[in-house]
Amino acid sequence: HESISCVFQDRDEGTWICTLQNGIYFIPSMKIKHIGNKKTDYLYGYSESIIYIDNDHQFTRFNKKDSAGIKIDDVHSWYNFVSGSDAIVGSSPSFVYHFETHQKVSVFTLVNGKTELLLRIKRAINLDENYFIGVDNNLNTLYKINKQTGKSEKLAEAVPTVYALALLNGRIYVGTKSGLYYLNGTVLTHVNAFPENPNIKIEAITSYKNTLF
């Protein structure tokens, strides 16, 4: 028996299981393959590979066909994996890491004309090929982050505590402690999705085709 921390299914229907004590198990077709022997904190599917980070801060890419592991980098900060992107967001202070080039770009904003590094982007989603949308460590300010330069701009602040972000038909939805919102320019608009309890806490949201879950 293993203590499981996360499960990921790739597009070939292979199942990747993270455990707290004994690394990763891979199930290609009901056959379990044990990969590594370290606690694994994050899994991310990218192209024909699986990216993972273990508790020794090793950042490794596995080829899904033969499960051969290639150590990509050592990381000493928390990472935020962003679905549908060729890059991820790191922290302490924040940066964007590109898989193919191994380039790290600091995430910053301009305050009174001066560069100020963002300490942590706590959560992020992929907006398009050029930008991420992220929320800061205090979970109350939304940023638009340029993947190539790292420059960020505030989209909205003083937001109720943000737990989740999702993109549907070009519109950014925000799950908060006081209900569901969407971003209209720089203004958050409340979505009355639950008339009986409009301010219910939204901890997770995702989009599929034309539906928000």
Coordinates of N, CA and C in Angstrom, one line a residue:
H1 N 0.8 -1.2 0.0 CA 0.0 0.0 0.0 C 0.9 1.2 0.0
E2 N 0.5 2.2 -0.8 CA 1.3 3.5 -0.9 C 0.4 4.7 -0.6
S3 N 1.0 5.7 0.0 CA 0.3 7.0 0.2 C 0.4 7.8 -1.1
I4 N -0.7 8.0 -1.7 CA -0.7 8.7 -3.0 C -0.9 10.2 -2.9
S5 N -0.1 11.0 -3.6 CA -0.2 12.5 -3.5 C -0.9 13.0 -4.7
C6 N -0.7 12.4 -5.9 CA -1.4 12.9 -7.1 C -1.4 11.8 -8.2
V7 N -2.4 11.9 -9.1 CA -2.5 11.0 -10.2 C -2.7 11.7 -11.5
F8 N -2.0 11.3 -12.6 CA -2.1 12.0 -13.9 C -2.3 10.9 -15.0
Q9 N -3.3 11.1 -15.9 CA -3.4 10.3 -17.0 C -3.0 11.0 -18.3
D10 N -2.1 10.4 -19.1 CA -1.7 11.0 -20.3 C -2.6 10.7 -21.4
R11 N -2.3 11.3 -22.6 CA -3.2 11.1 -23.7 C -3.2 9.7 -24.3
D12 N -2.2 8.9 -24.0 CA -2.2 7.5 -24.4 C -2.9 6.6 -23.4
E13 N -3.6 7.2 -22.4 CA -4.3 6.5 -21.4 C -3.4 5.8 -20.4
G14 N -2.1 6.2 -20.4 CA -1.2 5.7 -19.3 C -1.5 6.5 -18.1
T15 N -1.4 5.8 -16.9 CA -1.6 6.5 -15.6 C -0.3 6.6 -14.8
W16 N -0.1 7.8 -14.4 CA 1.1 8.1 -13.6 C 0.7 8.4 -12.1
I17 N 1.2 7.7 -11.2 CA 0.8 7.9 -9.8 C 2.0 8.3 -8.9
C18 N 1.9 9.5 -8.2 CA 2.9 10.0 -7.3 C 2.6 9.4 -5.9
T19 N 3.7 9.0 -5.2 CA 3.5 8.5 -3.9 C 4.4 9.4 -2.9
L20 N 4.0 9.3 -1.7 CA 4.7 10.2 -0.7 C 6.1 9.7 -0.3
Q21 N 6.3 8.4 -0.4 CA 7.6 7.8 0.0 C 8.4 7.1 -1.0
N22 N 7.8 6.6 -2.1 CA 8.5 5.7 -3.0 C 8.4 6.0 -4.5
G23 N 8.4 7.3 -4.7 CA 8.5 7.8 -6.1 C 7.3 7.6 -6.9
I24 N 7.4 7.3 -8.3 CA 6.3 7.3 -9.2 C 6.1 5.9 -9.7
Y25 N 4.8 5.6 -9.9 CA 4.4 4.3 -10.5 C 3.7 4.7 -11.8
F26 N 4.0 3.9 -12.9 CA 3.4 4.1 -14.2 C 2.6 2.9 -14.6
I27 N 1.3 3.1 -15.0 CA 0.4 2.0 -15.5 C 0.1 2.2 -17.0
P28 N 0.8 1.6 -17.9 CA 0.6 1.7 -19.3 C -0.7 1.0 -19.7
S29 N -0.9 -0.2 -19.2 CA -2.1 -1.0 -19.6 C -2.3 -2.0 -18.5
M30 N -2.6 -1.5 -17.3 CA -2.8 -2.4 -16.1 C -1.6 -3.0 -15.6
K31 N -0.4 -2.6 -16.2 CA 0.9 -3.1 -15.7 C 1.6 -2.0 -15.0
I32 N 1.9 -2.1 -13.7 CA 2.5 -1.0 -12.9 C 4.0 -1.1 -13.1
K33 N 4.6 0.1 -13.4 CA 6.0 0.2 -13.5 C 6.5 1.2 -12.5
H34 N 7.4 0.8 -11.6 CA 7.9 1.7 -10.6 C 9.1 2.5 -11.1
I35 N 9.0 3.8 -11.0 CA 10.0 4.7 -11.5 C 10.6 5.5 -10.3
G36 N 11.9 5.3 -10.0 CA 12.5 6.1 -9.0 C 12.0 5.6 -7.6
N37 N 12.6 6.3 -6.6 CA 12.3 5.8 -5.2 C 12.2 7.0 -4.3
K38 N 11.9 8.2 -4.8 CA 11.8 9.4 -4.0 C 10.4 10.0 -4.0
K39 N 10.1 10.7 -2.9 CA 8.8 11.4 -2.8 C 8.7 12.4 -4.0
T40 N 7.6 12.4 -4.7 CA 7.4 13.2 -5.8 C 6.2 14.2 -5.6
D41 N 6.5 15.5 -5.8 CA 5.6 16.5 -5.4 C 4.7 16.9 -6.6
Y42 N 5.2 16.9 -7.8 CA 4.4 17.5 -9.0 C 4.6 16.6 -10.2
L43 N 3.5 16.5 -11.0 CA 3.6 15.8 -12.3 C 3.0 16.7 -13.3
Y44 N 3.6 16.7 -14.5 CA 3.1 17.6 -15.6 C 3.3 16.9 -16.9
G45 N 2.2 16.8 -17.8 CA 2.4 16.2 -19.1 C 2.8 17.3 -20.1
Y46 N 3.8 17.0 -20.8 CA 4.3 18.0 -21.9 C 4.8 17.2 -23.1
S47 N 4.1 17.4 -24.2 CA 4.4 16.8 -25.5 C 4.5 15.2 -25.3
E48 N 5.6 14.6 -25.6 CA 5.6 13.1 -25.4 C 6.3 12.8 -24.1
S49 N 6.3 13.7 -23.1 CA 7.0 13.5 -21.9 C 6.2 13.8 -20.7
I50 N 6.7 13.3 -19.6 CA 6.1 13.6 -18.2 C 7.2 14.4 -17.5
I51 N 6.9 15.5 -16.9 CA 7.9 16.3 -16.1 C 7.5 16.1 -14.6
Y52 N 8.5 15.8 -13.8 CA 8.2 15.7 -12.4 C 9.3 16.3 -11.5
I53 N 9.0 16.7 -10.3 CA 9.9 17.3 -9.3 C 9.9 16.4 -8.1
D54 N 11.0 15.9 -7.6 CA 11.0 15.1 -6.4 C 11.4 16.0 -5.2
N55 N 11.5 15.4 -4.0 CA 11.7 16.2 -2.8 C 13.2 16.5 -2.6
D56 N 14.1 16.1 -3.6 CA 15.5 16.6 -3.6 C 15.7 17.7 -4.6
H57 N 14.5 18.2 -5.1 CA 14.5 19.4 -6.0 C 15.1 19.0 -7.4
Q58 N 15.1 17.8 -7.7 CA 15.5 17.4 -9.1 C 14.3 17.5 -10.0
F59 N 14.5 18.1 -11.1 CA 13.5 18.4 -12.1 C 13.8 17.5 -13.3
T60 N 13.0 16.5 -13.5 CA 13.3 15.4 -14.5 C 12.2 15.2 -15.5
R61 N 12.6 14.9 -16.7 CA 11.6 14.6 -17.8 C 11.7 13.1 -18.1
F62 N 10.6 12.5 -18.2 CA 10.5 11.1 -18.6 C 9.9 10.9 -19.9
N63 N 10.5 10.1 -20.8 CA 9.9 9.8 -22.1 C 8.8 8.7 -21.8
K64 N 7.5 9.0 -22.2 CA 6.4 8.2 -21.9 C 6.5 6.8 -22.6
K65 N 7.2 6.7 -23.7 CA 7.3 5.4 -24.4 C 8.1 4.4 -23.6
D66 N 9.3 4.8 -23.1 CA 10.2 3.8 -22.5 C 10.5 4.2 -21.0
S67 N 9.9 5.3 -20.6 CA 10.1 5.8 -19.2 C 11.5 6.1 -18.8
A68 N 12.3 6.4 -19.8 CA 13.7 6.8 -19.6 C 13.7 8.2 -19.0
G69 N 14.4 8.4 -17.9 CA 14.4 9.7 -17.3 C 15.7 10.5 -17.6
I70 N 15.5 11.8 -17.9 CA 16.5 12.8 -18.2 C 16.5 13.9 -17.2
K71 N 17.5 14.1 -16.4 CA 17.5 15.2 -15.4 C 17.6 16.5 -16.2
I72 N 16.7 17.4 -16.0 CA 16.7 18.7 -16.7 C 17.4 19.7 -16.0
D73 N 17.1 19.8 -14.7 CA 17.6 21.0 -13.9 C 17.5 20.7 -12.4
D74 N 18.2 21.4 -11.6 CA 18.0 21.4 -10.2 C 17.1 22.7 -9.9
V75 N 16.1 22.5 -9.1 CA 15.3 23.6 -8.7 C 15.2 23.8 -7.2
H76 N 15.3 25.0 -6.7 CA 15.3 25.2 -5.3 C 14.2 26.1 -4.9
S77 N 13.1 26.0 -5.7 CA 11.9 26.8 -5.3 C 10.7 26.1 -5.9
W78 N 9.5 26.5 -5.3 CA 8.3 25.9 -5.7 C 7.9 26.2 -7.1
Y79 N 7.4 25.2 -7.8 CA 6.9 25.4 -9.2 C 5.4 25.3 -9.3
N80 N 4.9 26.1 -10.2 CA 3.4 26.0 -10.6 C 3.3 25.5 -12.0
F81 N 2.8 24.3 -12.2 CA 2.7 23.7 -13.5 C 1.5 24.3 -14.2
V82 N 1.6 24.7 -15.4 CA 0.5 25.3 -16.2 C 0.1 24.5 -17.4
S83 N -1.1 24.0 -17.4 CA -1.5 23.1 -18.4 C -1.6 23.8 -19.8
G84 N -1.2 23.1 -20.8 CA -1.2 23.6 -22.2 C -0.2 24.6 -22.5
S85 N 1.0 24.5 -21.8 CA 2.0 25.5 -22.0 C 3.4 24.8 -22.2
D86 N 4.3 25.5 -22.8 CA 5.7 24.9 -22.9 C 6.6 25.5 -21.8
A87 N 6.0 26.1 -20.9 CA 6.7 26.8 -19.8 C 6.0 26.6 -18.5
I88 N 6.7 26.8 -17.3 CA 6.0 26.8 -16.0 C 6.5 28.0 -15.2
V89 N 5.7 28.2 -14.2 CA 6.0 29.4 -13.3 C 6.6 28.9 -12.0
G90 N 7.8 29.5 -11.7 CA 8.5 29.2 -10.5 C 8.4 30.3 -9.5
S91 N 8.9 30.1 -8.3 CA 8.7 31.1 -7.3 C 10.0 31.3 -6.4
S92 N 9.9 32.4 -5.6 CA 10.9 32.7 -4.5 C 12.2 33.2 -5.1
P93 N 12.3 34.3 -5.8 CA 11.2 35.0 -6.4 C 10.7 34.3 -7.7
S94 N 9.6 34.8 -8.2 CA 9.0 34.1 -9.4 C 9.8 34.2 -10.6
F95 N 9.7 33.2 -11.5 CA 10.3 33.2 -12.8 C 9.5 32.3 -13.7
V96 N 9.7 32.4 -15.0 CA 9.2 31.5 -16.0 C 10.3 30.6 -16.5
Y97 N 10.1 29.3 -16.5 CA 11.1 28.3 -17.0 C 10.5 27.7 -18.2
H98 N 11.4 27.8 -19.3 CA 11.0 27.2 -20.6 C 11.6 25.8 -20.8
F99 N 10.8 24.8 -21.1 CA 11.3 23.5 -21.2 C 12.3 23.3 -22.2
E100 N 12.1 23.8 -23.4 CA 13.0 23.5 -24.5 C 14.3 24.2 -24.4
T101 N 14.3 25.4 -24.0 CA 15.5 26.2 -24.0 C 16.2 26.2 -22.6
H102 N 15.5 25.7 -21.6 CA 15.9 25.8 -20.2 C 16.2 27.2 -19.7
Q103 N 15.5 28.2 -20.4 CA 15.7 29.6 -20.0 C 14.8 29.9 -18.8
K104 N 15.4 30.7 -17.9 CA 14.6 31.2 -16.8 C 14.6 32.7 -16.9
V105 N 13.3 33.2 -16.8 CA 13.1 34.7 -16.9 C 12.4 35.2 -15.6
S106 N 13.0 36.1 -15.0 CA 12.4 36.7 -13.7 C 11.1 37.3 -14.0
V107 N 10.1 37.1 -13.1 CA 8.8 37.7 -13.2 C 8.9 39.0 -12.4
F108 N 8.5 40.2 -13.1 CA 8.6 41.4 -12.4 C 7.5 42.3 -12.8
T109 N 7.3 43.4 -12.0 CA 6.3 44.4 -12.4 C 7.0 45.8 -12.2
L110 N 6.5 46.8 -12.8 CA 7.0 48.2 -12.6 C 6.2 48.9 -11.6
V111 N 6.9 49.5 -10.6 CA 6.2 50.3 -9.5 C 6.9 51.6 -9.6
N112 N 6.1 52.6 -10.0 CA 6.7 54.0 -10.1 C 7.9 54.0 -11.0
G113 N 7.9 53.2 -12.0 CA 8.9 53.2 -13.0 C 10.1 52.3 -12.6
K114 N 10.1 51.7 -11.4 CA 11.2 50.9 -10.9 C 10.7 49.4 -11.0
T115 N 11.7 48.6 -11.3 CA 11.5 47.1 -11.4 C 11.3 46.5 -10.0
E116 N 10.3 45.8 -9.8 CA 10.0 45.1 -8.6 C 9.7 43.6 -8.9
L117 N 10.5 42.7 -8.3 CA 10.3 41.3 -8.5 C 9.1 40.8 -7.8
L118 N 8.4 39.9 -8.4 CA 7.2 39.3 -7.7 C 7.7 38.1 -6.9
L119 N 7.5 38.0 -5.6 CA 8.0 37.0 -4.8 C 7.4 35.6 -5.1
R120 N 6.1 35.6 -5.4 CA 5.5 34.3 -5.7 C 4.2 34.4 -6.5
I121 N 4.2 33.7 -7.6 CA 2.9 33.6 -8.3 C 2.3 32.2 -7.8
K122 N 1.3 32.3 -7.0 CA 0.8 31.2 -6.3 C 0.1 30.2 -7.2
R123 N -0.8 30.8 -8.1 CA -1.5 29.9 -9.0 C -1.4 30.6 -10.4
A124 N -1.5 29.8 -11.5 CA -1.4 30.4 -12.8 C -2.1 29.5 -13.8
I125 N -2.6 30.1 -14.9 CA -3.1 29.4 -16.0 C -2.5 29.9 -17.3
N126 N -2.6 29.1 -18.3 CA -2.1 29.5 -19.6 C -3.2 30.4 -20.4
L127 N -2.9 31.6 -20.7 CA -3.8 32.5 -21.4 C -3.7 32.2 -22.9
D128 N -2.5 32.3 -23.5 CA -2.3 32.0 -24.9 C -0.8 31.7 -25.0
E129 N -0.2 31.7 -26.2 CA 1.2 31.4 -26.4 C 2.1 32.4 -25.9
N130 N 1.6 33.6 -25.5 CA 2.5 34.7 -25.0 C 2.3 35.0 -23.6
Y131 N 1.2 34.7 -23.0 CA 0.9 35.1 -21.6 C 0.3 34.1 -20.7
F132 N 0.7 34.2 -19.4 CA 0.0 33.5 -18.3 C -0.9 34.5 -17.6
I133 N -1.9 34.0 -16.9 CA -2.6 34.7 -15.9 C -2.3 34.1 -14.5
G134 N -1.9 34.9 -13.6 CA -1.5 34.4 -12.3 C -2.0 35.2 -11.1
V135 N -2.1 34.6 -9.9 CA -2.4 35.3 -8.7 C -1.3 35.3 -7.8
D136 N -1.1 36.4 -7.0 CA 0.1 36.5 -6.1 C -0.1 35.6 -4.9
N137 N 1.0 35.6 -4.1 CA 1.0 34.8 -2.9 C -0.1 35.2 -1.9
N138 N -0.5 36.4 -1.9 CA -1.6 36.8 -1.0 C -3.0 36.4 -1.5
L139 N -3.0 35.9 -2.7 CA -4.2 35.4 -3.3 C -5.3 36.5 -3.6
N140 N -4.8 37.7 -3.8 CA -5.8 38.8 -3.9 C -5.5 39.7 -5.1
T141 N -4.5 39.5 -5.9 CA -4.1 40.3 -7.0 C -3.8 39.5 -8.2
L142 N -4.5 39.8 -9.3 CA -4.4 39.0 -10.6 C -3.4 39.7 -11.5
Y143 N -2.5 39.0 -12.1 CA -1.5 39.5 -13.0 C -1.5 38.8 -14.4
K144 N -1.2 39.6 -15.4 CA -1.0 39.1 -16.7 C 0.6 39.0 -16.9
I145 N 1.1 37.9 -17.2 CA 2.6 37.7 -17.2 C 3.1 37.3 -18.6
N146 N 4.0 38.1 -19.1 CA 4.6 37.8 -20.4 C 5.6 36.7 -20.3
K147 N 5.4 35.6 -21.1 CA 6.2 34.4 -20.9 C 7.7 34.7 -21.3
Q148 N 7.9 35.5 -22.3 CA 9.2 35.8 -22.9 C 10.0 36.8 -22.0
T149 N 9.4 37.8 -21.6 CA 10.1 38.9 -20.9 C 10.0 38.8 -19.4
G150 N 8.9 38.1 -18.9 CA 8.6 38.1 -17.4 C 7.9 39.3 -16.9
K151 N 7.7 40.3 -17.8 CA 7.0 41.5 -17.3 C 5.6 41.2 -17.0
S152 N 5.1 41.7 -15.9 CA 3.7 41.5 -15.5 C 2.9 42.8 -15.3
E153 N 1.6 42.7 -15.5 CA 0.8 43.9 -15.2 C -0.4 43.5 -14.4
K154 N -0.8 44.3 -13.5 CA -2.0 44.0 -12.7 C -3.2 44.1 -13.5
L155 N -4.1 43.0 -13.4 CA -5.4 43.0 -14.0 C -6.5 43.4 -13.0
A156 N -6.3 43.0 -11.8 CA -7.3 43.3 -10.8 C -6.7 43.1 -9.4
E157 N -7.0 43.9 -8.4 CA -6.5 43.8 -7.1 C -7.7 43.9 -6.1
A158 N -7.3 43.6 -4.8 CA -8.3 43.6 -3.8 C -9.4 42.5 -4.1
V159 N -9.0 41.5 -4.7 CA -9.9 40.4 -5.1 C -10.1 39.5 -3.9
P160 N -11.4 39.0 -3.7 CA -11.6 38.0 -2.6 C -10.6 36.8 -2.8
T161 N -10.2 36.2 -1.7 CA -9.2 35.1 -1.8 C -9.4 34.2 -3.0
V162 N -8.4 34.1 -3.8 CA -8.5 33.3 -5.1 C -8.1 31.8 -4.8
Y163 N -8.9 30.9 -5.2 CA -8.6 29.5 -5.1 C -8.4 28.8 -6.4
A164 N -9.0 29.4 -7.5 CA -8.9 28.7 -8.8 C -9.0 29.7 -9.9
L165 N -8.4 29.3 -11.1 CA -8.5 30.1 -12.3 C -8.8 29.2 -13.4
A166 N -9.6 29.7 -14.4 CA -9.9 28.9 -15.6 C -10.2 29.8 -16.8
L167 N -9.9 29.3 -18.0 CA -10.2 30.1 -19.2 C -11.2 29.4 -20.0
L168 N -12.3 30.1 -20.4 CA -13.3 29.5 -21.2 C -13.8 30.5 -22.3
N169 N -13.6 30.2 -23.6 CA -14.0 31.0 -24.7 C -13.3 32.4 -24.6
G170 N -12.1 32.5 -24.1 CA -11.4 33.7 -24.0 C -11.7 34.5 -22.8
R171 N -12.5 34.0 -21.9 CA -12.9 34.8 -20.7 C -12.2 34.1 -19.5
I172 N -11.7 34.9 -18.6 CA -11.0 34.4 -17.4 C -12.0 34.3 -16.3
Y173 N -12.1 33.1 -15.7 CA -13.0 32.9 -14.6 C -12.2 32.7 -13.3
V174 N -12.7 33.2 -12.2 CA -11.9 33.2 -10.9 C -12.8 32.6 -9.9
G175 N -12.3 31.5 -9.2 CA -13.0 30.9 -8.1 C -12.5 31.5 -6.8
T176 N -13.3 32.0 -6.0 CA -12.9 32.7 -4.8 C -13.6 32.2 -3.5
K177 N -13.2 32.8 -2.4 CA -13.9 32.4 -1.1 C -15.3 32.9 -1.1
S178 N -15.7 33.8 -2.0 CA -17.0 34.4 -1.9 C -17.8 34.2 -3.2
G179 N -17.5 33.1 -4.0 CA -18.2 32.8 -5.2 C -17.4 32.8 -6.4
L180 N -18.1 32.7 -7.6 CA -17.5 32.7 -8.9 C -17.6 34.0 -9.6
Y181 N -16.4 34.4 -10.2 CA -16.4 35.7 -10.9 C -15.8 35.5 -12.3
Y182 N -16.0 36.5 -13.2 CA -15.2 36.5 -14.4 C -14.6 37.9 -14.6
L183 N -13.5 38.0 -15.3 CA -12.8 39.2 -15.4 C -13.2 39.9 -16.7
N184 N -13.8 41.1 -16.5 CA -14.2 42.0 -17.6 C -13.3 43.2 -17.7
G185 N -12.3 43.1 -18.5 CA -11.2 44.1 -18.5 C -10.4 44.0 -17.2
T186 N -10.6 45.0 -16.4 CA -9.9 45.0 -15.0 C -10.9 44.9 -13.9
V187 N -12.2 44.6 -14.3 CA -13.3 44.6 -13.3 C -13.8 43.1 -13.1
L188 N -13.9 42.7 -11.9 CA -14.4 41.4 -11.6 C -15.9 41.5 -11.5
T189 N -16.6 40.6 -12.3 CA -18.1 40.6 -12.3 C -18.5 39.2 -11.7
H190 N -19.4 39.3 -10.7 CA -19.9 38.1 -10.0 C -20.8 37.3 -10.9
V191 N -20.7 36.0 -10.9 CA -21.5 35.1 -11.7 C -22.5 34.4 -10.7
N192 N -23.8 34.6 -10.9 CA -24.8 34.0 -10.1 C -25.1 32.6 -10.5
A193 N -24.0 31.8 -10.3 CA -24.1 30.4 -10.7 C -24.9 29.5 -9.7
F194 N -25.0 30.0 -8.5 CA -25.7 29.2 -7.4 C -26.6 30.2 -6.7
P195 N -27.8 30.3 -7.3 CA -28.8 31.3 -6.7 C -29.1 31.1 -5.3
E196 N -29.1 29.9 -4.8 CA -29.4 29.6 -3.4 C -28.3 30.0 -2.5
N197 N -27.1 30.0 -3.0 CA -25.9 30.3 -2.2 C -24.9 31.0 -3.1
P198 N -25.1 32.3 -3.5 CA -24.3 33.0 -4.5 C -22.9 33.2 -4.0
N199 N -22.6 33.2 -2.7 CA -21.3 33.5 -2.2 C -20.6 32.2 -1.7
I200 N -21.0 31.1 -2.3 CA -20.3 29.8 -1.9 C -18.8 29.8 -2.3
K201 N -18.0 29.2 -1.5 CA -16.6 29.2 -1.8 C -16.3 28.2 -3.0
I202 N -15.6 28.7 -4.0 CA -15.2 27.9 -5.2 C -13.8 27.5 -5.1
E203 N -13.5 26.2 -4.8 CA -12.1 25.8 -4.6 C -11.4 25.3 -5.8
A204 N -12.2 24.9 -6.8 CA -11.6 24.3 -8.1 C -12.5 24.5 -9.2
I205 N -12.0 25.0 -10.4 CA -12.8 25.1 -11.6 C -11.9 24.7 -12.8
T206 N -12.6 24.1 -13.8 CA -11.9 23.8 -15.0 C -12.8 23.9 -16.2
S207 N -12.3 24.0 -17.4 CA -13.2 24.2 -18.5 C -13.0 23.0 -19.5
Y208 N -14.1 22.6 -20.2 CA -14.0 21.6 -21.2 C -15.0 21.9 -22.3
K209 N -14.5 22.1 -23.5 CA -15.3 22.5 -24.6 C -15.9 23.8 -24.3
N210 N -17.3 23.9 -24.2 CA -17.9 25.1 -23.9 C -18.6 25.2 -22.5
T211 N -18.0 24.3 -21.6 CA -18.6 24.2 -20.3 C -17.6 24.4 -19.2
L212 N -18.0 25.1 -18.1 CA -17.2 25.3 -17.0 C -17.6 24.3 -15.9
F213 N -16.7 23.7 -15.3 CA -17.0 22.7 -14.2 C -16.3 23.2 -12.9

